[in-house]
PDB file of C-alpha atoms in Angstrom:
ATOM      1  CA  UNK Z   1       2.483  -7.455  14.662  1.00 42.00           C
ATOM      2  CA  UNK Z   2       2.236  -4.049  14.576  1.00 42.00           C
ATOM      3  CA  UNK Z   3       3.054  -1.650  17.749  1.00 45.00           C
ATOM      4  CA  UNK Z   4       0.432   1.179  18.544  1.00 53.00           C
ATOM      5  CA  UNK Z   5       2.094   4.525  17.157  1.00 62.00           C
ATOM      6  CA  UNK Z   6       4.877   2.916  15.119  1.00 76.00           C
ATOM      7  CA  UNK Z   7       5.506   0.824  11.785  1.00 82.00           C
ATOM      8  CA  UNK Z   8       6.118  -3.240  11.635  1.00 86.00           C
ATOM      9  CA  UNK Z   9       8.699  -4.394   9.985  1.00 89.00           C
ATOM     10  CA  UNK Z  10       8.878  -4.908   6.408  1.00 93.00           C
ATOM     11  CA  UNK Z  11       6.935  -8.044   5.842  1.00 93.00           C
ATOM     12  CA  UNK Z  12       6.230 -10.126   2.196  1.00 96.00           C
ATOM     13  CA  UNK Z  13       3.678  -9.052   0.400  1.00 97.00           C
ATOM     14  CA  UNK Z  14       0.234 -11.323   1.487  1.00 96.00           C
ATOM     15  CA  UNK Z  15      -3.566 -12.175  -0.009  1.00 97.00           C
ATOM     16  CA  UNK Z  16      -4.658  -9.807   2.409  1.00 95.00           C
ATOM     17  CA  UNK Z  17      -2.595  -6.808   0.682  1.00 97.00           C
ATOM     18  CA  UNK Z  18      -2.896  -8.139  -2.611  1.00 98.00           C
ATOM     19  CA  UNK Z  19      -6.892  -8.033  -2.058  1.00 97.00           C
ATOM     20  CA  UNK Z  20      -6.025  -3.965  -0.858  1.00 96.00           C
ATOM     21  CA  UNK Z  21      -3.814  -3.587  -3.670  1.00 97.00           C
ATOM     22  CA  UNK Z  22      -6.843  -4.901  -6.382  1.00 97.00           C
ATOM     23  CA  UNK Z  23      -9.108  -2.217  -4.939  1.00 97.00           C
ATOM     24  CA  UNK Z  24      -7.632   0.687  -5.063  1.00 97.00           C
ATOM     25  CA  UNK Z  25      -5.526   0.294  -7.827  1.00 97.00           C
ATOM     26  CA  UNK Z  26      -8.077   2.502 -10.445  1.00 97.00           C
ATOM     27  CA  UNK Z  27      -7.607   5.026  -7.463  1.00 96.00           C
ATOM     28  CA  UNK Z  28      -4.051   4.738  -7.764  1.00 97.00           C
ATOM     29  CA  UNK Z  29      -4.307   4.952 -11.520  1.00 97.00           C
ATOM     30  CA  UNK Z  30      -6.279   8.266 -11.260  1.00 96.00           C
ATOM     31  CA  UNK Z  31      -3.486   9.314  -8.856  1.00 95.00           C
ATOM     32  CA  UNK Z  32      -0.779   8.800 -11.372  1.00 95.00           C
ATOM     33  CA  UNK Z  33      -2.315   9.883 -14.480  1.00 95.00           C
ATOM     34  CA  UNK Z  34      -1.993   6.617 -16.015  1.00 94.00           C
ATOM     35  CA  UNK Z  35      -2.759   2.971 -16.379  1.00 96.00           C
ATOM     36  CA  UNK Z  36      -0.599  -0.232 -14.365  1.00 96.00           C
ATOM     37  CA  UNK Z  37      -0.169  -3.278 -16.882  1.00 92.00           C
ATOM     38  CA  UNK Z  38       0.949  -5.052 -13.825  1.00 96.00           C
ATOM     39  CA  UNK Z  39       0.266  -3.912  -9.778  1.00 98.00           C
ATOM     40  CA  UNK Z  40       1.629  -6.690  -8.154  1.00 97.00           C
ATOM     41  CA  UNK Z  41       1.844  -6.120  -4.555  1.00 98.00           C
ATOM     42  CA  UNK Z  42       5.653  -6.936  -3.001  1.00 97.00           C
ATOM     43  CA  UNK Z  43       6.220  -5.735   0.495  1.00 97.00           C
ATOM     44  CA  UNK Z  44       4.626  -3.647   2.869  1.00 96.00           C
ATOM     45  CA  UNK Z  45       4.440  -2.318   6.549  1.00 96.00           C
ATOM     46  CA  UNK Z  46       1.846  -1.721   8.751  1.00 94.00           C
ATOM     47  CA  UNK Z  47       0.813   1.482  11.365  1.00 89.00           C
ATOM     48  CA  UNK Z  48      -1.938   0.517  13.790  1.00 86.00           C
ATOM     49  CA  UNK Z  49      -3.854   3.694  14.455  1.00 86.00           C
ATOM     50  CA  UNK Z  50      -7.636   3.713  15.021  1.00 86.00           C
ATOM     51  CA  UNK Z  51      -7.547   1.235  11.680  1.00 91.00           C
ATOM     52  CA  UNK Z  52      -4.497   0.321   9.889  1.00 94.00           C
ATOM     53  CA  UNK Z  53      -2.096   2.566   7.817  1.00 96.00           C
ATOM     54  CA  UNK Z  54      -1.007  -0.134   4.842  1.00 97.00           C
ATOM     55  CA  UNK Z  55       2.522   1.107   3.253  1.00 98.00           C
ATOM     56  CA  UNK Z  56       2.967  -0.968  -0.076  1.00 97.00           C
ATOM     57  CA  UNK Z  57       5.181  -1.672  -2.058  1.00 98.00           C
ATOM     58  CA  UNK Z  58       3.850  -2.101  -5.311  1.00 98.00           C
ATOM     59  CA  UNK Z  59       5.651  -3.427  -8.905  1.00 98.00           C
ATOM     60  CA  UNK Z  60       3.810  -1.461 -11.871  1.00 97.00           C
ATOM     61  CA  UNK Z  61       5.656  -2.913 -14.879  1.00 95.00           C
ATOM     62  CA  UNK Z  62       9.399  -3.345 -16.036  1.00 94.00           C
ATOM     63  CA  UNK Z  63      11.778  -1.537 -13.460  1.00 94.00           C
ATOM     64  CA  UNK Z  64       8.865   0.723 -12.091  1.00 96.00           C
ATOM     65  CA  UNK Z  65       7.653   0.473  -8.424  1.00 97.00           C
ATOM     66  CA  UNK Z  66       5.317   2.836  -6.309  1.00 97.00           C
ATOM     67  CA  UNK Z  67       4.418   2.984  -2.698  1.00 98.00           C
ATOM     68  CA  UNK Z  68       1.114   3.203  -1.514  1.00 98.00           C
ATOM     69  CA  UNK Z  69      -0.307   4.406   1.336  1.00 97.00           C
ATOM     70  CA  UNK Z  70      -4.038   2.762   1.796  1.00 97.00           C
ATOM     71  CA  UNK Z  71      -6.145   3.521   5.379  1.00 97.00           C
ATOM     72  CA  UNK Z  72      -8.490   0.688   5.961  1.00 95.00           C
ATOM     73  CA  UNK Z  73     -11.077   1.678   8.500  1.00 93.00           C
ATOM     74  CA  UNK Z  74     -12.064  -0.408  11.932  1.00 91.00           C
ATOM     75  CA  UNK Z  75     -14.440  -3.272  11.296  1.00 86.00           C
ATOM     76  CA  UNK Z  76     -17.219  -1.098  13.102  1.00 86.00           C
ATOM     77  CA  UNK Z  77     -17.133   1.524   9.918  1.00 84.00           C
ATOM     78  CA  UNK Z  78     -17.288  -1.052   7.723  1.00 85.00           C
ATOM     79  CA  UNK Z  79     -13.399  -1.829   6.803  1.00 88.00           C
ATOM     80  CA  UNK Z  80     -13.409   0.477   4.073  1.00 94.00           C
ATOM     81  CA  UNK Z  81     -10.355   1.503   1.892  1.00 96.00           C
ATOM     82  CA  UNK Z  82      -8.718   4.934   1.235  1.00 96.00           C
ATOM     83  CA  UNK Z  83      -5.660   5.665  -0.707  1.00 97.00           C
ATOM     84  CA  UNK Z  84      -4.328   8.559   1.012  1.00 96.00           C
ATOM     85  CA  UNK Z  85      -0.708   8.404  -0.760  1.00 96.00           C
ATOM     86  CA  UNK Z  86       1.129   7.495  -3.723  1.00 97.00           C
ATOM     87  CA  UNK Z  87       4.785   7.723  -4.495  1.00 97.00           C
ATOM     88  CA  UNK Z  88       5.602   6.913  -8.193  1.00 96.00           C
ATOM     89  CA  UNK Z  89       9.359   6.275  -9.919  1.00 95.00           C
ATOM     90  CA  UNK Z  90      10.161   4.119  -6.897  1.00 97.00           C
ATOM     91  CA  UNK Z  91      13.015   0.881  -7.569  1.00 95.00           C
ATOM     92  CA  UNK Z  92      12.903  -2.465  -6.179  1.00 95.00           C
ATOM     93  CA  UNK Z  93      15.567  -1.405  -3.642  1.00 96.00           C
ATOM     94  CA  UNK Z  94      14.169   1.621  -1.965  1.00 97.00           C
ATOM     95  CA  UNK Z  95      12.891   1.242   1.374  1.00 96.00           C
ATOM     96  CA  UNK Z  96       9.453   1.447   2.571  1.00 96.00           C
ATOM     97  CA  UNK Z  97       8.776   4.524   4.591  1.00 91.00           C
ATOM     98  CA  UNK Z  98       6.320   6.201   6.542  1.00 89.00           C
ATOM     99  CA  UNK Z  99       4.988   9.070   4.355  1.00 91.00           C
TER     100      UNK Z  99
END
């Protein structure tokens, strides 16, 4: 579970995040300049603020990973989704961080 003011721990990738993933992928698409043949969700942390801060791990194809970092908004606005960050040329083996 995630503490007030810091990150979980890394946890496997869920439905839950998938479902995230799925909907802001043409976001993250726009982000990157290009299109994801694959944007399979992997890992991810969480940061409980007023909503959650997602951190994702993300496999785009081949060797190619990005992070993303998706807000999703208190059930009294509605649980909406933002992408507010994207880190491309990520591997398999770097680490999840707060960005």
């Amino acid at each position: 579970m995630p503490l007030c003011g810091g990150t979980s721990e890394v946890q496997q990738a869920n439905d839950e995040v998938q479902r995230i993933c799925d909907e802001v992928k043409p976001h993250a698409e726009e982000k990157a300049g290009k299109k994801f043949e694959v944007f399979t969700a992997k890992s991810y942390k969480s940061h409980l603020v007023a909503g959650t801060n997602y951190f994702i791990k993300v496999h785009v194809g081949g060797d190619e990973f990005v992070h993303l970092r998706v807000y999703k908004m208190l059930p009294y606005a509605g649980e909406k989704l933002e992408l507010h960050g994207l880190q491309t040329s990520k591997a398999h083996h770097d680490p999840i961080e707060y960005f």
